[in-house]
Amino acid sequence: MNPEQDFSATIEADRRIEPRDWMPEAYRKTMVRQIAQHAHSEIIGMQPEGAWITRAPSLRRKAILLAKVQDEAGHGLYLYAAAETLGVDRADLSEALIAGRQKYSSIFNYPTLTYADVGVIGWLVDGAAICNQVPLCRSSYGPYARAMIRICKEESFHQRQGYELLLTMMRGSAGQRGMVQNAVDRWWWPSLMMFGPPDAESSHTAQSMAWKIKRHTNDELRQRFVDMTVPQAAALGVTLPDPDLRWNPERGHHDFGEVDWSEFKRVVGGDGPCNAERIARRRKAHEDGAWVREAAAAHAAKASSALPEDRS
Amino acid sequence: MSTDWPLYEVFIRGRRGLNHVHVGSLHAPDEQMALRNARDLYTRRNEGVSIWVVRSDHITASSPDEKDPFFEPSADKVYRHPTFYEIPDDIPHL
């Protein structure tokens, strides 16, 4: 078997491609793009909620939120490590993010206006992420699939803490219930956009499905998310802001309204409410950390050059 | 001066009695920082009782290109497996 047949046979048999295997250049490029974009999303995703760590209403909520944001950093690093197995360098990927050459999920370009947003992000945004990510645990690229397994285990805490936070607020004052509903109103549609453009307009889907780096289409996953979320919204006592949302017994699924894809394109294209702010913040963190990286490297160099003398 | 920290591979012993297993990699300026970063990154939920880190460029690996001939010597020695030997059913404890 030549390497190309070997690659196809491995995919066909539902086995995993590993870093040093031969792979088509287009597969390698697509995987780098997919993993890097996912890693960047985790890193940028620390910002919207990170803003609420100092303002969370109790020590318990602060500790939870801190742990969650720390997880996002961890997820970003698992994913950069997976991307590096394809021969790219983490420093170059970070550079590409800061320079705007690589993208991250457009959901993180929306602002977190109230503390209820923390709960709604956990419930809806992380819920949508889980819907997207569970099938990726079976991605044909081994290091990515393994990173996704770790991530999915941890995401479940994220979603549950968000929902519990909202349940608590819904048992509070009318003002608190209003905050929750307001946050749901603002996050519902952007959450549906997280699954990407409709199948008819999704250019990469067919090739990605053939390579088994994508297991379901955007519309399938979006439908699954809507069906999962409707009963959760009812139990919470909030209204999802879509007048066309209703159960369709013939399809066995919920029908729902049309997503505003012009908004999606605008935000992906860089013109969302917080795009510039997110990148500026990331750039500043990178630049402010430069002296730490330099000092640590200098210390390591000094310590390793001092070693032979210590031993003599 | 270059600030590109070297890459380390991380191995974790999940609990006593198990082998260390490869879990991923990370960048660090030196071994001690690699250990600390590995703790923060890969054991946030009691996933380990022991960590090894080793510089990625210190690992020697078999090449996937030669995998068939490399592992071929073990493929034709069926007599290394217990099922190769026929023993009557009525012999106990064998």
CSV table of C-alpha atoms in Angstrom, one decimal:
chain,number,residue,atom,x,y,z
A,1,MET,CA,0.0,0.0,0.0
A,2,ASN,CA,1.3,3.5,-0.8
A,3,PRO,CA,1.0,6.2,1.9
A,4,GLU,CA,-2.1,7.7,0.3
A,5,GLN,CA,-4.0,4.4,0.3
A,6,ASP,CA,-2.8,3.8,3.8
A,7,PHE,CA,-4.3,7.1,4.9
A,8,SER,CA,-7.6,6.4,3.2
A,9,ALA,CA,-7.8,2.9,4.6
A,10,THR,CA,-7.1,4.2,8.1
A,11,ILE,CA,-9.9,6.8,7.8
A,12,GLU,CA,-12.2,4.2,6.1
A,13,ALA,CA,-11.7,1.8,9.0
A,14,ASP,CA,-12.5,4.5,11.5
A,15,ARG,CA,-9.0,4.4,13.0
A,16,ARG,CA,-7.0,7.5,13.9
A,17,ILE,CA,-4.4,9.4,12.0
A,18,GLU,CA,-1.4,10.0,14.3
A,19,PRO,CA,1.2,12.9,14.0
A,20,ARG,CA,3.9,11.2,12.1
A,21,ASP,CA,1.7,9.4,9.6
A,22,TRP,CA,1.6,10.5,6.0
A,23,MET,CA,-1.4,12.8,5.4
A,24,PRO,CA,-2.5,14.9,2.4
A,25,GLU,CA,-1.3,18.5,2.7
A,26,ALA,CA,-4.9,19.7,2.6
A,27,TYR,CA,-5.8,17.5,5.6
A,28,ARG,CA,-2.9,18.9,7.6
A,29,LYS,CA,-3.8,22.5,6.7
A,30,THR,CA,-7.4,22.0,7.5
A,31,MET,CA,-6.6,20.3,10.9
A,32,VAL,CA,-4.2,23.2,11.8
A,33,ARG,CA,-6.9,25.7,10.9
A,34,GLN,CA,-9.6,23.8,12.8
A,35,ILE,CA,-7.5,23.2,16.0
A,36,ALA,CA,-5.9,26.7,16.0
A,37,GLN,CA,-9.3,28.4,15.6
A,38,HIS,CA,-10.6,26.2,18.5
A,39,ALA,CA,-7.6,27.0,20.7
A,40,HIS,CA,-7.9,30.7,20.0
A,41,SER,CA,-11.6,30.5,20.9
A,42,GLU,CA,-10.8,29.1,24.3
A,43,ILE,CA,-8.2,31.7,25.0
A,44,ILE,CA,-10.3,34.7,23.8
A,45,GLY,CA,-13.3,33.0,25.6
A,46,MET,CA,-11.6,33.7,29.0
A,47,GLN,CA,-12.3,37.5,28.5
A,48,PRO,CA,-16.1,37.8,28.5
A,49,GLU,CA,-16.5,35.9,31.8
A,50,GLY,CA,-13.2,36.9,33.2
A,51,ALA,CA,-14.5,40.4,33.5
A,52,TRP,CA,-17.0,39.2,36.2
A,53,ILE,CA,-14.5,37.4,38.5
A,54,THR,CA,-14.0,40.4,40.8
A,55,ARG,CA,-17.7,41.3,40.7
A,56,ALA,CA,-19.2,37.8,41.3
A,57,PRO,CA,-21.6,38.2,44.2
A,58,SER,CA,-20.0,35.8,46.7
A,59,LEU,CA,-16.7,34.0,47.5
A,60,ARG,CA,-18.3,30.7,46.3
A,61,ARG,CA,-19.3,32.3,42.9
A,62,LYS,CA,-15.8,33.9,42.5
A,63,ALA,CA,-14.1,30.6,43.2
A,64,ILE,CA,-16.3,28.8,40.6
A,65,LEU,CA,-15.9,31.4,38.0
A,66,LEU,CA,-12.1,31.5,38.5
A,67,ALA,CA,-11.9,27.7,38.1
A,68,LYS,CA,-14.0,27.9,35.0
A,69,VAL,CA,-11.9,30.6,33.3
A,70,GLN,CA,-8.8,28.7,34.4
A,71,ASP,CA,-10.2,25.7,32.5
A,72,GLU,CA,-10.6,27.7,29.4
A,73,ALA,CA,-6.9,28.6,29.5
A,74,GLY,CA,-6.2,24.9,30.0
A,75,HIS,CA,-8.4,23.9,27.0
A,76,GLY,CA,-6.6,26.4,24.9
A,77,LEU,CA,-3.2,24.9,25.9
A,78,TYR,CA,-4.4,21.3,25.3
A,79,LEU,CA,-5.4,22.4,21.8
A,80,TYR,CA,-2.2,24.4,21.0
A,81,ALA,CA,-0.3,21.2,22.1
A,82,ALA,CA,-2.5,19.2,19.6
A,83,ALA,CA,-1.8,21.7,16.8
A,84,GLU,CA,1.9,21.5,17.4
A,85,THR,CA,1.9,17.8,16.6
A,86,LEU,CA,1.2,18.9,13.0
A,87,GLY,CA,4.4,20.9,12.8
A,88,VAL,CA,3.3,24.4,13.7
A,89,ASP,CA,4.5,26.4,16.6
A,90,ARG,CA,2.4,27.8,19.4
A,91,ALA,CA,4.2,31.2,19.3
A,92,ASP,CA,3.4,31.5,15.6
A,93,LEU,CA,-0.3,30.7,16.2
A,94,SER,CA,-0.6,33.3,19.0
A,95,GLU,CA,1.1,35.8,16.6
A,96,ALA,CA,-1.5,34.9,13.9
A,97,LEU,CA,-4.3,35.5,16.3
A,98,ILE,CA,-3.1,38.8,17.5
A,99,ALA,CA,-2.4,39.9,13.9
A,100,GLY,CA,-6.0,39.0,13.0
A,101,ARG,CA,-4.8,36.3,10.5
A,102,GLN,CA,-6.6,33.5,12.3
A,103,LYS,CA,-10.1,33.5,13.6
A,104,TYR,CA,-11.9,32.5,16.8
A,105,SER,CA,-15.5,31.8,17.5
A,106,SER,CA,-17.6,34.9,16.8
A,107,ILE,CA,-19.7,34.3,20.0
A,108,PHE,CA,-16.9,35.9,22.1
A,109,ASN,CA,-17.4,39.2,20.3
A,110,TYR,CA,-20.5,39.9,22.3
A,111,PRO,CA,-20.3,41.8,25.6
A,112,THR,CA,-21.3,40.5,29.1
A,113,LEU,CA,-23.5,43.2,30.4
A,114,THR,CA,-24.7,41.7,33.7
A,115,TYR,CA,-23.8,38.9,36.0
A,116,ALA,CA,-26.7,36.8,34.6
A,117,ASP,CA,-24.6,36.7,31.4
A,118,VAL,CA,-22.1,34.4,33.2
A,119,GLY,CA,-25.0,31.9,33.8
A,120,VAL,CA,-26.4,32.2,30.3
A,121,ILE,CA,-22.9,31.7,28.8
A,122,GLY,CA,-22.5,28.5,30.8
A,123,TRP,CA,-25.9,27.2,29.9
A,124,LEU,CA,-26.3,28.3,26.2
A,125,VAL,CA,-22.8,29.0,24.9
A,126,ASP,CA,-21.1,26.1,26.7
A,127,GLY,CA,-24.2,24.0,25.9
A,128,ALA,CA,-23.8,24.7,22.2
A,129,ALA,CA,-20.0,24.1,22.4
A,130,ILE,CA,-20.7,20.7,24.0
A,131,CYS,CA,-23.1,19.8,21.1
A,132,ASN,CA,-20.3,20.7,18.7
A,133,GLN,CA,-17.5,19.1,20.6
A,134,VAL,CA,-18.9,15.7,21.7
A,135,PRO,CA,-18.8,14.3,18.1
A,136,LEU,CA,-15.2,15.7,17.8
A,137,CYS,CA,-14.1,13.2,20.4
A,138,ARG,CA,-14.2,10.9,17.4
A,139,SER,CA,-12.3,13.1,15.0
A,140,SER,CA,-10.0,11.1,12.7
A,141,TYR,CA,-7.0,13.1,14.0
A,142,GLY,CA,-5.8,11.3,17.1
A,143,PRO,CA,-4.3,14.2,19.2
A,144,TYR,CA,-7.3,16.4,18.5
A,145,ALA,CA,-9.8,13.7,19.5
A,146,ARG,CA,-7.9,13.0,22.7
A,147,ALA,CA,-7.8,16.7,23.6
A,148,MET,CA,-11.5,16.9,23.0
A,149,ILE,CA,-12.2,14.0,25.4
A,150,ARG,CA,-10.5,15.9,28.2
A,151,ILE,CA,-12.3,19.1,27.2
A,152,CYS,CA,-15.8,17.6,27.1
A,153,LYS,CA,-15.3,16.1,30.6
A,154,GLU,CA,-14.6,19.5,31.9
A,155,GLU,CA,-17.2,21.4,29.9
A,156,SER,CA,-20.0,19.5,31.7
A,157,PHE,CA,-19.1,21.4,34.9
A,158,HIS,CA,-19.2,24.6,33.0
A,159,GLN,CA,-22.7,24.1,31.7
A,160,ARG,CA,-24.1,22.8,35.1
A,161,GLN,CA,-22.6,25.8,37.0
A,162,GLY,CA,-24.3,28.1,34.6
A,163,TYR,CA,-27.6,26.5,34.8
A,164,GLU,CA,-27.5,26.3,38.6
A,165,LEU,CA,-26.5,30.0,38.8
A,166,LEU,CA,-29.6,30.8,36.6
A,167,LEU,CA,-31.9,28.6,38.7
A,168,THR,CA,-30.7,30.5,41.8
A,169,MET,CA,-31.4,33.9,40.2
A,170,MET,CA,-34.8,32.8,39.0
A,171,ARG,CA,-35.7,32.1,42.6
A,172,GLY,CA,-34.6,35.6,43.5
A,173,SER,CA,-36.3,39.0,43.0
A,174,ALA,CA,-38.3,40.2,40.0
A,175,GLY,CA,-35.2,42.3,39.0
A,176,GLN,CA,-33.0,39.2,39.0
A,177,ARG,CA,-35.5,37.2,36.9
A,178,GLY,CA,-35.5,40.2,34.5
A,179,MET,CA,-31.7,40.1,34.3
A,180,VAL,CA,-31.8,36.4,33.4
A,181,GLN,CA,-34.5,36.9,30.7
A,182,ASN,CA,-32.6,39.8,29.3
A,183,ALA,CA,-29.4,37.8,29.0
A,184,VAL,CA,-31.3,34.9,27.3
A,185,ASP,CA,-32.7,37.4,24.8
A,186,ARG,CA,-29.3,38.6,23.9
A,187,TRP,CA,-27.4,35.3,23.8
A,188,TRP,CA,-30.0,33.0,22.2
A,189,TRP,CA,-29.4,33.9,18.5
A,190,PRO,CA,-25.6,34.3,18.7
A,191,SER,CA,-25.6,30.8,20.3
A,192,LEU,CA,-27.4,29.3,17.3
A,193,MET,CA,-24.9,31.0,15.1
A,194,MET,CA,-22.1,29.0,16.8
A,195,PHE,CA,-22.9,26.0,14.7
A,196,GLY,CA,-21.9,27.9,11.6
A,197,PRO,CA,-23.7,28.8,8.3
A,198,PRO,CA,-26.5,26.7,7.0
A,199,ASP,CA,-25.5,23.4,5.3
A,200,ALA,CA,-26.3,24.9,1.8
A,201,GLU,CA,-23.7,27.6,2.3
A,202,SER,CA,-21.1,25.6,4.2
A,203,SER,CA,-18.2,25.1,1.8
A,204,HIS,CA,-16.0,22.8,3.8
A,205,THR,CA,-18.6,20.4,5.1
A,206,ALA,CA,-18.4,17.6,2.4
A,207,GLN,CA,-14.7,17.2,2.5
A,208,SER,CA,-14.6,17.5,6.3
A,209,MET,CA,-17.2,14.7,6.6
A,210,ALA,CA,-15.3,12.5,4.2
A,211,TRP,CA,-12.1,13.0,6.3
A,212,LYS,CA,-14.2,12.3,9.5
A,213,ILE,CA,-13.0,15.5,11.1
A,214,LYS,CA,-16.6,16.6,11.1
A,215,ARG,CA,-19.3,14.1,12.1
A,216,HIS,CA,-22.6,16.0,11.7
A,217,THR,CA,-23.6,18.9,9.6
A,218,ASN,CA,-24.1,22.4,11.0
A,219,ASP,CA,-27.9,22.2,10.7
A,220,GLU,CA,-28.1,18.8,12.3
A,221,LEU,CA,-26.1,20.0,15.4
A,222,ARG,CA,-28.2,23.3,15.5
A,223,GLN,CA,-31.4,21.3,15.5
A,224,ARG,CA,-30.1,19.0,18.3
A,225,PHE,CA,-29.2,22.0,20.4
A,226,VAL,CA,-32.6,23.6,20.0
A,227,ASP,CA,-34.4,20.3,20.9
A,228,MET,CA,-32.2,19.9,24.0
A,229,THR,CA,-32.6,23.5,25.2
A,230,VAL,CA,-36.3,24.0,24.9
A,231,PRO,CA,-37.2,21.8,27.9
A,232,GLN,CA,-34.4,23.4,29.9
A,233,ALA,CA,-35.7,26.8,29.2
A,234,ALA,CA,-39.2,25.8,30.3
A,235,ALA,CA,-37.8,24.3,33.6
A,236,LEU,CA,-36.0,27.5,34.2
A,237,GLY,CA,-39.0,29.7,33.5
A,238,VAL,CA,-37.5,31.8,30.7
A,239,THR,CA,-38.8,32.5,27.2
A,240,LEU,CA,-36.5,31.8,24.2
A,241,PRO,CA,-36.8,34.9,22.0
A,242,ASP,CA,-38.2,33.3,18.8
A,243,PRO,CA,-42.0,33.6,18.0
A,244,ASP,CA,-41.6,30.7,15.4
A,245,LEU,CA,-40.2,28.2,17.9
A,246,ARG,CA,-42.7,25.3,18.3
A,247,TRP,CA,-42.8,21.6,18.4
A,248,ASN,CA,-43.4,19.9,15.1
A,249,PRO,CA,-44.9,16.4,15.7
A,250,GLU,CA,-44.4,15.4,12.1
A,251,ARG,CA,-40.7,16.0,12.1
A,252,GLY,CA,-40.3,15.0,15.7
A,253,HIS,CA,-38.2,18.2,16.2
A,254,HIS,CA,-38.8,21.9,17.1
A,255,ASP,CA,-39.2,24.3,14.2
A,256,PHE,CA,-37.5,27.6,14.8
A,257,GLY,CA,-37.0,30.9,13.1
A,258,GLU,CA,-34.4,32.1,10.6
A,259,VAL,CA,-31.0,33.1,12.1
A,260,ASP,CA,-29.9,36.6,11.0
A,261,TRP,CA,-27.0,35.5,8.9
A,262,SER,CA,-26.1,39.0,7.9
A,263,GLU,CA,-25.3,39.7,11.6
A,264,PHE,CA,-23.2,36.5,11.7
A,265,LYS,CA,-21.2,37.6,8.6
A,266,ARG,CA,-20.7,41.1,10.1
A,267,VAL,CA,-19.3,39.8,13.4
A,268,VAL,CA,-17.1,37.1,11.8
A,269,GLY,CA,-15.8,39.8,9.4
A,270,GLY,CA,-14.6,41.8,12.4
A,271,ASP,CA,-17.5,44.2,13.0
A,272,GLY,CA,-19.0,42.8,16.1
A,273,PRO,CA,-19.5,44.7,19.3
A,274,CYS,CA,-16.2,43.6,20.9
A,275,ASN,CA,-13.9,42.3,18.2
A,276,ALA,CA,-11.3,45.1,18.5
A,277,GLU,CA,-11.5,45.1,22.3
A,278,ARG,CA,-10.9,41.3,22.5
A,279,ILE,CA,-7.8,41.3,20.3
A,280,ALA,CA,-6.4,44.5,21.9
A,281,ARG,CA,-6.7,42.8,25.3
A,282,ARG,CA,-5.0,39.6,24.1
A,283,ARG,CA,-2.2,41.6,22.5
A,284,LYS,CA,-1.7,43.6,25.7
A,285,ALA,CA,-1.5,40.5,27.8
A,286,HIS,CA,1.0,39.0,25.4
A,287,GLU,CA,3.2,42.1,25.5
A,288,ASP,CA,2.9,42.6,29.2
A,289,GLY,CA,4.1,39.1,29.7
A,290,ALA,CA,7.2,39.4,27.6
A,291,TRP,CA,9.5,40.3,30.5
A,292,VAL,CA,8.3,37.1,32.4
A,293,ARG,CA,9.1,34.9,29.4
A,294,GLU,CA,12.5,36.6,29.0
A,295,ALA,CA,13.3,36.3,32.7
A,296,ALA,CA,12.4,32.6,32.9
A,297,ALA,CA,14.4,31.9,29.8
A,298,ALA,CA,17.4,33.8,31.2
A,299,HIS,CA,17.1,32.0,34.5
A,300,ALA,CA,17.0,28.6,32.8
A,301,ALA,CA,20.0,29.5,30.6
A,302,LYS,CA,22.0,30.6,33.7
A,303,ALA,CA,21.0,27.6,35.7
A,304,SER,CA,22.0,25.1,33.0
A,305,SER,CA,25.4,26.8,32.4
A,306,ALA,CA,26.1,26.8,36.1
A,307,LEU,CA,25.4,23.1,36.4
A,308,PRO,CA,28.9,21.6,35.3
A,309,GLU,CA,30.7,23.8,37.9
A,310,ASP,CA,28.4,22.8,40.7
A,311,ARG,CA,29.2,19.2,40.0
A,312,SER,CA,33.0,19.6,39.8
B,1,MET,CA,18.0,36.3,23.3
B,2,SER,CA,15.5,33.7,22.1
B,3,THR,CA,12.5,33.3,24.4
B,4,ASP,CA,11.2,30.2,22.6
B,5,TRP,CA,10.8,27.7,25.5
B,6,PRO,CA,11.4,24.1,24.6
B,7,LEU,CA,8.6,21.6,24.2
B,8,TYR,CA,8.2,18.9,26.9
B,9,GLU,CA,6.1,15.8,26.7
B,10,VAL,CA,4.0,15.0,29.9
B,11,PHE,CA,3.4,11.6,31.4
B,12,ILE,CA,1.0,11.1,34.3
B,13,ARG,CA,0.5,8.2,36.8
B,14,GLY,CA,-3.2,8.3,37.4
B,15,ARG,CA,-3.0,6.4,40.7
B,16,ARG,CA,-0.7,4.0,42.5
B,17,GLY,CA,-0.4,0.7,40.6
B,18,LEU,CA,-0.7,2.2,37.1
B,19,ASN,CA,1.9,3.1,34.5
B,20,HIS,CA,2.7,6.7,33.6
B,21,VAL,CA,0.7,7.5,30.5
B,22,HIS,CA,1.4,10.2,27.9
B,23,VAL,CA,-1.2,13.0,28.2
B,24,GLY,CA,0.1,15.8,26.0
B,25,SER,CA,2.8,18.4,25.9
B,26,LEU,CA,3.7,22.0,27.0
B,27,HIS,CA,6.3,24.6,26.7
B,28,ALA,CA,8.4,25.6,29.7
B,29,PRO,CA,11.8,27.4,30.2
B,30,ASP,CA,13.2,24.4,32.2
B,31,GLU,CA,12.4,21.1,33.8
B,32,GLN,CA,11.2,22.4,37.1
B,33,MET,CA,8.8,24.9,35.5
B,34,ALA,CA,7.7,22.1,33.1
B,35,LEU,CA,6.7,20.0,36.1
B,36,ARG,CA,4.8,22.9,37.7
B,37,ASN,CA,3.0,23.8,34.5
B,38,ALA,CA,2.1,20.2,33.9
B,39,ARG,CA,0.6,20.0,37.4
B,40,ASP,CA,-1.5,23.1,36.7
B,41,LEU,CA,-2.5,22.1,33.2
B,42,TYR,CA,-3.0,18.3,33.3
B,43,THR,CA,-4.0,17.6,37.0
B,44,ARG,CA,-6.6,20.2,37.9
B,45,ARG,CA,-9.0,17.5,39.0
B,46,ASN,CA,-6.9,14.9,40.8
B,47,GLU,CA,-5.9,13.2,37.5
B,48,GLY,CA,-2.5,12.2,38.8
B,49,VAL,CA,-0.2,11.2,41.7
B,50,SER,CA,3.0,11.5,39.8
B,51,ILE,CA,4.3,13.4,36.8
B,52,TRP,CA,7.2,12.9,34.4
B,53,VAL,CA,8.3,15.5,31.9
B,54,VAL,CA,10.8,14.9,29.2
B,55,ARG,CA,12.1,17.2,26.5
B,56,SER,CA,10.4,16.3,23.2
B,57,ASP,CA,13.7,16.3,21.3
B,58,HIS,CA,15.1,13.7,23.7
B,59,ILE,CA,12.6,11.1,22.6
B,60,THR,CA,13.7,8.6,20.0
B,61,ALA,CA,10.7,7.1,18.2
B,62,SER,CA,10.2,4.3,15.6
B,63,SER,CA,9.2,5.8,12.3
B,64,PRO,CA,5.7,5.1,11.0
B,65,ASP,CA,7.2,4.7,7.5
B,66,GLU,CA,9.0,1.5,8.5
B,67,LYS,CA,6.2,0.2,10.8
B,68,ASP,CA,5.5,-3.0,8.8
B,69,PRO,CA,9.1,-4.3,8.6
B,70,PHE,CA,10.0,-3.0,12.0
B,71,PHE,CA,7.3,-4.9,13.8
B,72,GLU,CA,7.3,-7.8,11.3
B,73,PRO,CA,9.5,-10.2,13.4
B,74,SER,CA,6.6,-10.6,15.9
B,75,ALA,CA,4.0,-11.3,13.3
B,76,ASP,CA,5.0,-14.8,12.3
B,77,LYS,CA,5.6,-16.3,15.7
B,78,VAL,CA,2.2,-17.7,16.6
B,79,TYR,CA,3.8,-20.2,18.9
B,80,ARG,CA,4.4,-17.3,21.4
B,81,HIS,CA,0.7,-17.3,22.1
B,82,PRO,CA,-1.0,-19.8,24.5
B,83,THR,CA,-3.8,-20.6,22.0
B,84,PHE,CA,-1.1,-22.2,19.6
B,85,TYR,CA,-1.1,-25.3,21.8
B,86,GLU,CA,-3.9,-27.9,21.7
B,87,ILE,CA,-4.6,-29.4,25.1
B,88,PRO,CA,-7.5,-31.8,25.7
B,89,ASP,CA,-10.5,-30.2,27.4
B,90,ASP,CA,-10.5,-32.4,30.4
B,91,ILE,CA,-7.0,-31.3,31.7
B,92,PRO,CA,-7.7,-29.0,34.7
B,93,HIS,CA,-5.9,-25.7,35.5
B,94,LEU,CA,-4.1,-25.4,32.2
